[in-house]
Amino acid sequence: MARFLFGYDIGVISGCLIMPDFINRFGEMGPDGQMFLSSSRQSIITSLLSAGGALAQAFTSDRFGRRGSILIWSAIFTVGVAIQTGTTFSIVQITIGRFIAGLGVGALSAIVPLYNGETAPKALRGTLLVLYQLQIIIGYILDLATHSVPNSASWRVPVGLQLVWGLILLSGIFFLPESPRHLLGTGRDAEARKVVAELNGVPEDDPLVDEIIEELDFAIKAENEGGKATWMECFSTRNSLWKRTVNGMMLQFIQQLNGQNFYCHSNKRTLQAGLVGHFTLAPANTAKELLTRRNKQGGDTLIAFAVLHVFSFSVFWGPTPWVYLGESFPLRVRPKSIALGSATNCIGPLILLIFFGMLLFGYVYVYLFIPETKGLSLEEVDELYRSGIKPWNSSDFKPHLTDEIHNKVRPEKEVSENSEKQAE
């Protein structure tokens, strides 16, 4: 739902930019006496400024928990939407509303992958994080047929509907458990055991729960030996943290520079351009019946390749960086590292480079620097980085963390049990 909000917001606001009532309210008077939205005003309106929210969530996710953080930022987003919906003619008010909503969306874009990665079983974690990206795409393409409404309802209805989505997220989080890793990290062991049992569908005394709790507790205690984590620790050489953080930021940066935002941030205008292209290579205002077959074929080709581009992005570059962010960091610095990656995702669209070159660079970068984390627990991913295995060989990596934990924990249990028997 959080990424659906992100995608829906972008899809809706780009549609508003071509609605007559929206232009009349927030545009400027042109030399011909007609109202229009200048490029500067369009930039102000469409800029979510979500990078700040992505970084700010790092301070709330540890202090208030993952659930509490999602609750806080969902409320902030909803307030921002309410300010936008109540705007009449003030470009300042709608900009403030979008800034506040952008903070909420930016924070949610970082905290939700963190929450998914920490609560999902490792067999389902990648799938859930991919679905996270799918929600963005659904949000992009969903828009209401209100363009022809001759009053403010043309844009107030689709914008105001975000209040519904925000309230759904606000209420839904009360039915979800807190991250077991966060609970263990804050000393709430009993609650963590209960959550692990619920997430895996087994009783609290099941051996699977004991095994998972032992692994998490062992890893968390080892991480916390160094004291409180700082932002600079995200770039330290310990356990290759700098490499993981840079990888997360680079993947998000590359994702945003492969051309996708050409469709997403101005998709309605792009559609108009595609339809015009369907009837172009001819002067403006040319009658439809005067267009040649070549005009129409050119437009067909443009639209077909645009659809292919969006589909390819949704399958590969869209979800994969979010999977990496959700899987690659130890609990100690996880909120901060994910925040840095998500903030880079928000900053990326501000710098438009040559799209094909970035895709080529992305392919080479992933092959050389991104390890395979499929089938590994978050603690085993930490072991993967410590092992120093080359990324292109990481698919053959075999973790030994579970064996190490069992070898350490079992003797301690045996000593404890023998002591109890002798006491009896």
CSV table of C-alpha atoms in Angstrom, one decimal:
chain,number,residue,atom,x,y,z
A,1,MET,CA,0.0,0.0,0.0
A,2,ALA,CA,2.9,2.4,0.8
A,3,ARG,CA,4.3,2.1,-2.7
A,4,PHE,CA,0.9,2.1,-4.2
A,5,LEU,CA,0.5,5.6,-2.6
A,6,PHE,CA,3.8,6.6,-4.2
A,7,GLY,CA,2.8,5.4,-7.7
A,8,TYR,CA,-0.8,6.7,-7.4
A,9,ASP,CA,0.4,10.1,-6.4
A,10,ILE,CA,2.8,10.4,-9.3
A,11,GLY,CA,0.1,9.1,-11.8
A,12,VAL,CA,-2.6,11.5,-10.5
A,13,ILE,CA,-0.5,14.7,-10.3
A,14,SER,CA,0.8,14.2,-13.8
A,15,GLY,CA,-2.8,13.9,-14.9
A,16,CYS,CA,-3.8,17.0,-13.1
A,17,LEU,CA,-1.2,19.0,-15.0
A,18,ILE,CA,-3.3,18.8,-18.2
A,19,MET,CA,-6.7,19.4,-16.5
A,20,PRO,CA,-8.3,22.7,-17.5
A,21,ASP,CA,-9.6,23.6,-14.0
A,22,PHE,CA,-6.2,22.8,-12.4
A,23,ILE,CA,-4.4,24.9,-15.0
A,24,ASN,CA,-6.8,27.8,-14.5
A,25,ARG,CA,-6.3,27.7,-10.7
A,26,PHE,CA,-2.6,27.2,-10.4
A,27,GLY,CA,-1.3,28.4,-13.8
A,28,GLU,CA,-0.1,31.8,-15.1
A,29,MET,CA,-1.6,34.1,-17.7
A,30,GLY,CA,0.2,33.8,-21.1
A,31,PRO,CA,0.7,36.5,-23.7
A,32,ASP,CA,-2.3,35.3,-25.6
A,33,GLY,CA,-4.5,35.7,-22.5
A,34,GLN,CA,-4.7,31.9,-21.9
A,35,MET,CA,-3.7,30.3,-18.6
A,36,PHE,CA,-0.8,27.8,-18.7
A,37,LEU,CA,1.4,25.9,-16.3
A,38,SER,CA,5.0,27.0,-16.8
A,39,SER,CA,7.8,24.4,-16.5
A,40,SER,CA,8.9,26.0,-13.2
A,41,ARG,CA,5.4,25.6,-11.7
A,42,GLN,CA,5.1,22.1,-13.0
A,43,SER,CA,8.5,21.2,-11.3
A,44,ILE,CA,7.3,22.7,-8.0
A,45,ILE,CA,4.0,20.8,-8.1
A,46,THR,CA,5.4,17.4,-9.2
A,47,SER,CA,8.4,17.4,-6.9
A,48,LEU,CA,7.6,15.2,-3.9
A,49,LEU,CA,10.9,16.1,-2.1
A,50,SER,CA,10.8,12.6,-0.6
A,51,ALA,CA,14.5,12.2,0.0
A,52,GLY,CA,14.1,14.0,3.3
A,53,GLY,CA,11.5,11.6,4.5
A,54,ALA,CA,13.5,8.6,3.4
A,55,LEU,CA,16.4,9.8,5.7
A,56,ALA,CA,14.1,10.9,8.5
A,57,GLN,CA,12.6,7.5,9.0
A,58,ALA,CA,16.0,6.2,10.2
A,59,PHE,CA,15.5,8.2,13.4
A,60,THR,CA,11.9,7.0,14.0
A,61,SER,CA,12.2,3.3,13.0
A,62,ASP,CA,14.5,2.5,15.8
A,63,ARG,CA,13.0,4.7,18.4
A,64,PHE,CA,9.3,3.9,17.8
A,65,GLY,CA,9.6,0.6,16.1
A,66,ARG,CA,8.8,-0.4,12.5
A,67,ARG,CA,5.0,-0.4,13.1
A,68,GLY,CA,5.1,2.9,15.0
A,69,SER,CA,7.2,4.5,12.3
A,70,ILE,CA,4.8,3.4,9.6
A,71,LEU,CA,1.9,4.8,11.6
A,72,ILE,CA,3.6,8.2,12.1
A,73,TRP,CA,4.6,8.7,8.5
A,74,SER,CA,1.2,7.5,7.2
A,75,ALA,CA,-0.4,10.2,9.3
A,76,ILE,CA,2.0,12.8,8.0
A,77,PHE,CA,1.2,11.7,4.4
A,78,THR,CA,-2.6,11.9,5.1
A,79,VAL,CA,-2.2,15.5,6.5
A,80,GLY,CA,-0.3,16.5,3.4
A,81,VAL,CA,-3.1,15.1,1.1
A,82,ALA,CA,-5.8,17.0,3.1
A,83,ILE,CA,-3.9,20.3,2.6
A,84,GLN,CA,-3.7,19.6,-1.2
A,85,THR,CA,-7.4,18.7,-1.5
A,86,GLY,CA,-8.4,21.8,0.4
A,87,THR,CA,-6.5,24.2,-1.9
A,88,THR,CA,-8.4,26.7,-3.9
A,89,PHE,CA,-6.1,29.0,-5.9
A,90,SER,CA,-2.9,29.0,-3.8
A,91,ILE,CA,0.2,27.6,-5.5
A,92,VAL,CA,1.9,27.9,-2.1
A,93,GLN,CA,-0.7,25.8,-0.3
A,94,ILE,CA,-0.7,23.0,-2.8
A,95,THR,CA,3.2,23.0,-2.8
A,96,ILE,CA,3.2,22.8,1.0
A,97,GLY,CA,0.7,20.0,0.9
A,98,ARG,CA,2.8,18.1,-1.6
A,99,PHE,CA,6.0,18.7,0.4
A,100,ILE,CA,4.4,17.2,3.6
A,101,ALA,CA,2.9,14.3,1.7
A,102,GLY,CA,6.2,13.8,0.0
A,103,LEU,CA,7.9,13.5,3.4
A,104,GLY,CA,5.5,10.8,4.3
A,105,VAL,CA,5.8,8.9,1.0
A,106,GLY,CA,9.6,9.1,1.1
A,107,ALA,CA,9.8,7.8,4.6
A,108,LEU,CA,7.3,4.9,3.8
A,109,SER,CA,9.4,4.0,0.7
A,110,ALA,CA,12.3,3.3,3.1
A,111,ILE,CA,10.5,1.8,6.1
A,112,VAL,CA,8.3,-0.6,4.3
A,113,PRO,CA,11.1,-2.6,2.6
A,114,LEU,CA,12.8,-2.6,6.0
A,115,TYR,CA,9.7,-4.0,7.6
A,116,ASN,CA,9.1,-6.6,4.8
A,117,GLY,CA,12.7,-7.8,5.0
A,118,GLU,CA,12.6,-8.3,8.7
A,119,THR,CA,9.2,-10.0,9.0
A,120,ALA,CA,8.9,-12.2,5.9
A,121,PRO,CA,10.2,-15.8,5.9
A,122,LYS,CA,13.3,-16.0,3.7
A,123,ALA,CA,11.5,-18.2,1.2
A,124,LEU,CA,8.9,-15.4,0.6
A,125,ARG,CA,11.0,-12.3,1.3
A,126,GLY,CA,12.0,-11.7,-2.3
A,127,THR,CA,8.5,-12.2,-3.6
A,128,LEU,CA,7.0,-9.7,-1.1
A,129,LEU,CA,9.7,-7.1,-2.0
A,130,VAL,CA,8.9,-7.6,-5.7
A,131,LEU,CA,5.2,-7.1,-5.0
A,132,TYR,CA,6.3,-3.8,-3.3
A,133,GLN,CA,7.5,-2.6,-6.7
A,134,LEU,CA,4.4,-3.9,-8.4
A,135,GLN,CA,2.3,-1.6,-6.3
A,136,ILE,CA,4.2,1.4,-7.7
A,137,ILE,CA,3.4,0.3,-11.2
A,138,ILE,CA,-0.3,-0.2,-10.4
A,139,GLY,CA,-0.3,3.2,-8.8
A,140,TYR,CA,1.3,4.8,-11.8
A,141,ILE,CA,-1.3,3.5,-14.3
A,142,LEU,CA,-4.4,3.9,-12.1
A,143,ASP,CA,-6.2,7.2,-12.7
A,144,LEU,CA,-9.9,8.2,-12.8
A,145,ALA,CA,-11.7,9.4,-15.9
A,146,THR,CA,-12.3,12.8,-14.4
A,147,HIS,CA,-10.4,14.9,-17.0
A,148,SER,CA,-13.6,16.1,-18.7
A,149,VAL,CA,-15.3,17.3,-15.5
A,150,PRO,CA,-15.6,21.1,-15.9
A,151,ASN,CA,-14.9,22.0,-12.3
A,152,SER,CA,-12.4,21.3,-9.4
A,153,ALA,CA,-13.8,17.8,-9.0
A,154,SER,CA,-11.7,16.8,-12.0
A,155,TRP,CA,-8.6,17.0,-9.8
A,156,ARG,CA,-9.9,17.1,-6.2
A,157,VAL,CA,-11.5,13.6,-6.5
A,158,PRO,CA,-8.4,11.7,-7.6
A,159,VAL,CA,-6.2,13.7,-5.3
A,160,GLY,CA,-8.6,13.4,-2.4
A,161,LEU,CA,-8.9,9.6,-2.9
A,162,GLN,CA,-5.4,9.4,-1.4
A,163,LEU,CA,-7.0,10.2,1.9
A,164,VAL,CA,-8.7,6.8,1.6
A,165,TRP,CA,-5.5,5.0,0.8
A,166,GLY,CA,-3.7,6.7,3.7
A,167,LEU,CA,-6.5,5.8,6.1
A,168,ILE,CA,-6.3,2.2,4.9
A,169,LEU,CA,-2.6,2.1,5.6
A,170,LEU,CA,-3.1,3.8,9.0
A,171,SER,CA,-5.7,1.3,10.1
A,172,GLY,CA,-4.1,-1.8,8.6
A,173,ILE,CA,-0.9,-1.4,10.4
A,174,PHE,CA,-2.7,-2.1,13.7
A,175,PHE,CA,-3.3,-5.7,12.5
A,176,LEU,CA,0.4,-6.4,11.7
A,177,PRO,CA,3.0,-7.5,14.1
A,178,GLU,CA,6.2,-5.6,15.1
A,179,SER,CA,9.5,-6.8,13.5
A,180,PRO,CA,10.9,-9.7,15.6
A,181,ARG,CA,14.4,-8.4,15.0
A,182,HIS,CA,13.5,-5.0,16.4
A,183,LEU,CA,11.8,-6.6,19.4
A,184,LEU,CA,14.9,-8.7,20.2
A,185,GLY,CA,17.1,-5.7,19.7
A,186,THR,CA,15.2,-3.8,22.3
A,187,GLY,CA,15.1,-6.7,24.8
A,188,ARG,CA,11.5,-7.8,24.3
A,189,ASP,CA,12.2,-11.5,23.8
A,190,ALA,CA,8.8,-12.9,24.8
A,191,GLU,CA,7.1,-10.7,22.2
A,192,ALA,CA,9.6,-11.6,19.6
A,193,ARG,CA,9.0,-15.3,20.2
A,194,LYS,CA,5.3,-14.8,19.8
A,195,VAL,CA,5.7,-12.9,16.5
A,196,VAL,CA,8.1,-15.5,15.1
A,197,ALA,CA,5.6,-18.2,15.9
A,198,GLU,CA,2.7,-16.2,14.3
A,199,LEU,CA,4.7,-15.4,11.1
A,200,ASN,CA,5.7,-19.1,10.6
A,201,GLY,CA,2.3,-20.5,11.7
A,202,VAL,CA,3.6,-22.7,14.5
A,203,PRO,CA,3.2,-22.8,18.3
A,204,GLU,CA,5.6,-20.8,20.4
A,205,ASP,CA,7.3,-23.9,21.7
A,206,ASP,CA,8.0,-25.3,18.3
A,207,PRO,CA,11.7,-26.2,17.6
A,208,LEU,CA,11.6,-23.9,14.5
A,209,VAL,CA,10.9,-20.9,16.8
A,210,ASP,CA,13.8,-21.8,19.0
A,211,GLU,CA,16.1,-22.1,16.1
A,212,ILE,CA,15.1,-18.8,14.6
A,213,ILE,CA,15.3,-17.0,17.9
A,214,GLU,CA,18.7,-18.4,18.6
A,215,GLU,CA,20.0,-17.3,15.2
A,216,LEU,CA,18.6,-13.8,15.6
A,217,ASP,CA,19.7,-13.4,19.1
A,218,PHE,CA,23.2,-14.5,18.4
A,219,ALA,CA,23.6,-12.1,15.4
A,220,ILE,CA,22.0,-9.2,17.2
A,221,LYS,CA,24.3,-9.5,20.3
A,222,ALA,CA,27.3,-9.7,18.0
A,223,GLU,CA,26.2,-6.6,16.1
A,224,ASN,CA,25.6,-4.6,19.3
A,225,GLU,CA,29.0,-5.1,20.8
A,226,GLY,CA,30.2,-2.0,19.1
A,227,GLY,CA,27.8,0.4,20.8
A,228,LYS,CA,25.3,2.7,19.0
A,229,ALA,CA,25.5,2.8,15.2
A,230,THR,CA,26.3,6.0,13.4
A,231,TRP,CA,25.7,7.2,9.9
A,232,MET,CA,29.4,6.9,9.1
A,233,GLU,CA,29.3,3.3,10.1
A,234,CYS,CA,27.2,2.6,7.0
A,235,PHE,CA,30.4,3.3,5.1
A,236,SER,CA,32.9,1.5,7.4
A,237,THR,CA,35.1,-1.4,6.3
A,238,ARG,CA,33.7,-3.7,9.0
A,239,ASN,CA,31.8,-6.6,7.4
A,240,SER,CA,32.0,-4.8,4.0
A,241,LEU,CA,29.3,-2.3,5.2
A,242,TRP,CA,30.6,0.4,2.8
A,243,LYS,CA,30.3,-2.0,-0.1
A,244,ARG,CA,26.7,-2.9,0.8
A,245,THR,CA,25.6,0.7,1.3
A,246,VAL,CA,27.2,1.9,-1.9
A,247,ASN,CA,25.6,-1.1,-3.8
A,248,GLY,CA,22.2,-0.2,-2.4
A,249,MET,CA,22.6,3.5,-3.4
A,250,MET,CA,24.0,2.7,-6.8
A,251,LEU,CA,21.2,0.2,-7.6
A,252,GLN,CA,18.6,2.8,-6.7
A,253,PHE,CA,20.4,5.5,-8.6
A,254,ILE,CA,20.7,3.3,-11.8
A,255,GLN,CA,17.0,2.3,-11.5
A,256,GLN,CA,15.9,5.9,-11.6
A,257,LEU,CA,18.2,6.8,-14.6
A,258,ASN,CA,17.2,4.2,-17.1
A,259,GLY,CA,14.4,6.2,-18.6
A,260,GLN,CA,11.4,5.0,-16.7
A,261,ASN,CA,10.6,8.3,-15.1
A,262,PHE,CA,10.1,9.8,-18.6
A,263,TYR,CA,6.8,7.9,-18.5
A,264,CYS,CA,6.1,8.0,-14.8
A,265,HIS,CA,6.5,11.6,-13.9
A,266,SER,CA,4.8,13.0,-17.0
A,267,ASN,CA,2.9,9.9,-18.1
A,268,LYS,CA,-0.3,11.8,-19.2
A,269,ARG,CA,1.7,14.2,-21.3
A,270,THR,CA,3.7,11.3,-22.7
A,271,LEU,CA,0.5,9.6,-23.6
A,272,GLN,CA,-0.6,12.8,-25.3
A,273,ALA,CA,2.7,12.9,-27.1
A,274,GLY,CA,2.3,9.2,-28.1
A,275,LEU,CA,-1.2,9.9,-29.5
A,276,VAL,CA,0.0,13.0,-31.2
A,277,GLY,CA,2.9,10.9,-32.6
A,278,HIS,CA,0.2,8.5,-33.8
A,279,PHE,CA,-0.9,11.3,-36.0
A,280,THR,CA,2.3,13.2,-36.4
A,281,LEU,CA,5.2,13.8,-38.7
A,282,ALA,CA,2.7,16.3,-39.9
A,283,PRO,CA,2.0,20.0,-39.1
A,284,ALA,CA,-0.1,20.9,-36.0
A,285,ASN,CA,-3.9,20.8,-36.4
A,286,THR,CA,-3.7,18.6,-39.5
A,287,ALA,CA,-7.0,16.8,-40.0
A,288,LYS,CA,-7.1,13.1,-39.2
A,289,GLU,CA,-8.2,12.1,-42.6
A,290,LEU,CA,-5.2,13.8,-44.2
A,291,LEU,CA,-2.7,11.8,-42.3
A,292,THR,CA,-0.6,9.2,-44.1
A,293,ARG,CA,-0.1,5.6,-43.2
A,294,ARG,CA,3.5,6.4,-42.3
A,295,ASN,CA,2.3,8.9,-39.7
A,296,LYS,CA,0.2,6.3,-38.0
A,297,GLN,CA,2.9,3.6,-38.1
A,298,GLY,CA,5.4,5.9,-36.5
A,299,GLY,CA,3.0,6.5,-33.6
A,300,ASP,CA,2.3,2.8,-33.3
A,301,THR,CA,6.0,2.0,-33.0
A,302,LEU,CA,6.5,4.7,-30.4
A,303,ILE,CA,3.7,3.4,-28.2
A,304,ALA,CA,4.7,-0.3,-28.6
A,305,PHE,CA,8.3,0.4,-27.5
A,306,ALA,CA,7.1,2.5,-24.6
A,307,VAL,CA,5.0,-0.3,-23.4
A,308,LEU,CA,7.9,-2.8,-23.8
A,309,HIS,CA,10.2,-0.4,-21.9
A,310,VAL,CA,7.7,-0.1,-19.0
A,311,PHE,CA,7.1,-3.9,-18.9
A,312,SER,CA,10.8,-4.7,-18.9
A,313,PHE,CA,11.5,-2.2,-16.1
A,314,SER,CA,8.6,-3.7,-14.0
A,315,VAL,CA,10.1,-7.2,-14.3
A,316,PHE,CA,13.8,-6.5,-13.8
A,317,TRP,CA,15.2,-3.1,-12.7
A,318,GLY,CA,12.0,-2.0,-10.9
A,319,PRO,CA,11.8,-4.6,-8.1
A,320,THR,CA,15.4,-5.9,-7.8
A,321,PRO,CA,16.9,-2.9,-6.1
A,322,TRP,CA,14.2,-3.0,-3.4
A,323,VAL,CA,14.9,-6.7,-2.8
A,324,TYR,CA,18.6,-5.9,-2.4
A,325,LEU,CA,17.8,-3.1,0.1
A,326,GLY,CA,15.6,-5.4,2.1
A,327,GLU,CA,18.1,-8.2,2.4
A,328,SER,CA,21.6,-6.8,2.6
A,329,PHE,CA,22.2,-5.0,5.9
A,330,PRO,CA,22.7,-6.1,9.5
A,331,LEU,CA,20.1,-4.9,12.0
A,332,ARG,CA,22.6,-2.5,13.5
A,333,VAL,CA,22.7,-0.1,10.5
A,334,ARG,CA,19.7,-1.4,8.6
A,335,PRO,CA,17.4,1.6,9.0
A,336,LYS,CA,20.2,4.0,8.1
A,337,SER,CA,21.5,2.1,5.1
A,338,ILE,CA,18.0,1.5,3.6
A,339,ALA,CA,17.3,5.2,4.2
A,340,LEU,CA,20.4,6.2,2.1
A,341,GLY,CA,19.4,3.8,-0.7
A,342,SER,CA,15.8,5.1,-0.7
A,343,ALA,CA,16.9,8.7,-0.6
A,344,THR,CA,19.1,8.0,-3.7
A,345,ASN,CA,16.0,6.7,-5.4
A,346,CYS,CA,14.3,10.0,-4.8
A,347,ILE,CA,17.3,12.1,-5.9
A,348,GLY,CA,18.0,10.1,-9.1
A,349,PRO,CA,15.2,11.6,-11.2
A,350,LEU,CA,16.8,15.1,-10.7
A,351,ILE,CA,19.8,14.1,-12.8
A,352,LEU,CA,18.8,12.9,-16.3
A,353,LEU,CA,21.6,11.1,-18.0
A,354,ILE,CA,21.7,9.1,-21.2
A,355,PHE,CA,19.4,6.2,-20.5
A,356,PHE,CA,21.0,3.5,-22.6
A,357,GLY,CA,24.4,4.2,-21.2
A,358,MET,CA,23.0,3.8,-17.6
A,359,LEU,CA,21.4,0.5,-18.4
A,360,LEU,CA,24.6,-0.8,-19.8
A,361,PHE,CA,26.5,0.5,-16.8
A,362,GLY,CA,23.9,-1.1,-14.6
A,363,TYR,CA,24.4,-4.5,-16.1
A,364,VAL,CA,28.1,-4.4,-15.6
A,365,TYR,CA,27.8,-3.1,-12.1
A,366,VAL,CA,25.4,-5.8,-11.0
A,367,TYR,CA,27.5,-8.5,-12.4
A,368,LEU,CA,30.7,-7.3,-10.7
A,369,PHE,CA,29.4,-6.0,-7.4
A,370,ILE,CA,26.0,-7.4,-6.4
A,371,PRO,CA,26.0,-10.8,-4.7
A,372,GLU,CA,23.2,-13.3,-4.9
A,373,THR,CA,21.2,-13.5,-1.6
A,374,LYS,CA,18.4,-15.9,-2.7
A,375,GLY,CA,17.5,-18.4,0.0
A,376,LEU,CA,19.6,-16.8,2.7
A,377,SER,CA,18.4,-15.5,6.0
A,378,LEU,CA,19.4,-11.9,6.8
A,379,GLU,CA,22.0,-13.2,9.2
A,380,GLU,CA,23.4,-15.5,6.5
A,381,VAL,CA,23.6,-12.5,4.2
A,382,ASP,CA,25.8,-10.9,6.8
A,383,GLU,CA,28.0,-14.0,6.7
A,384,LEU,CA,28.1,-13.9,2.9
A,385,TYR,CA,29.7,-10.4,3.0
A,386,ARG,CA,32.1,-11.4,5.7
A,387,SER,CA,33.3,-14.4,3.7
A,388,GLY,CA,34.7,-12.1,1.0
A,389,ILE,CA,33.3,-14.3,-1.8
A,390,LYS,CA,33.3,-12.6,-5.2
A,391,PRO,CA,29.8,-11.5,-6.3
A,392,TRP,CA,29.9,-13.5,-9.5
A,393,ASN,CA,30.6,-16.7,-7.5
A,394,SER,CA,28.1,-15.9,-4.7
A,395,SER,CA,25.3,-18.2,-6.1
A,396,ASP,CA,27.4,-21.1,-4.9
A,397,PHE,CA,27.9,-19.7,-1.4
A,398,LYS,CA,27.1,-22.2,1.5
A,399,PRO,CA,26.4,-20.5,4.9
A,400,HIS,CA,27.9,-22.0,8.1
A,401,LEU,CA,26.2,-19.6,10.6
A,402,THR,CA,23.5,-22.1,11.7
A,403,ASP,CA,26.1,-24.8,12.4
A,404,GLU,CA,28.2,-22.3,14.4
A,405,ILE,CA,25.2,-21.3,16.5
A,406,HIS,CA,24.2,-24.9,17.1
A,407,ASN,CA,27.7,-25.9,18.1
A,408,LYS,CA,27.8,-23.0,20.6
A,409,VAL,CA,24.3,-23.2,21.9
A,410,ARG,CA,23.9,-27.0,22.3
A,411,PRO,CA,26.9,-27.4,24.8
A,412,GLU,CA,25.5,-24.6,26.8
A,413,LYS,CA,22.1,-26.2,27.0
A,414,GLU,CA,23.7,-29.6,27.9
A,415,VAL,CA,25.7,-28.0,30.7
A,416,SER,CA,22.5,-26.2,31.9
A,417,GLU,CA,20.5,-29.4,31.8
A,418,ASN,CA,23.2,-31.4,33.7
A,419,SER,CA,23.4,-28.8,36.3
A,420,GLU,CA,19.6,-29.0,36.8
A,421,LYS,CA,19.7,-32.8,37.1
A,422,GLN,CA,22.5,-32.6,39.7
A,423,ALA,CA,20.6,-30.0,41.7
A,424,GLU,CA,17.6,-32.4,41.7
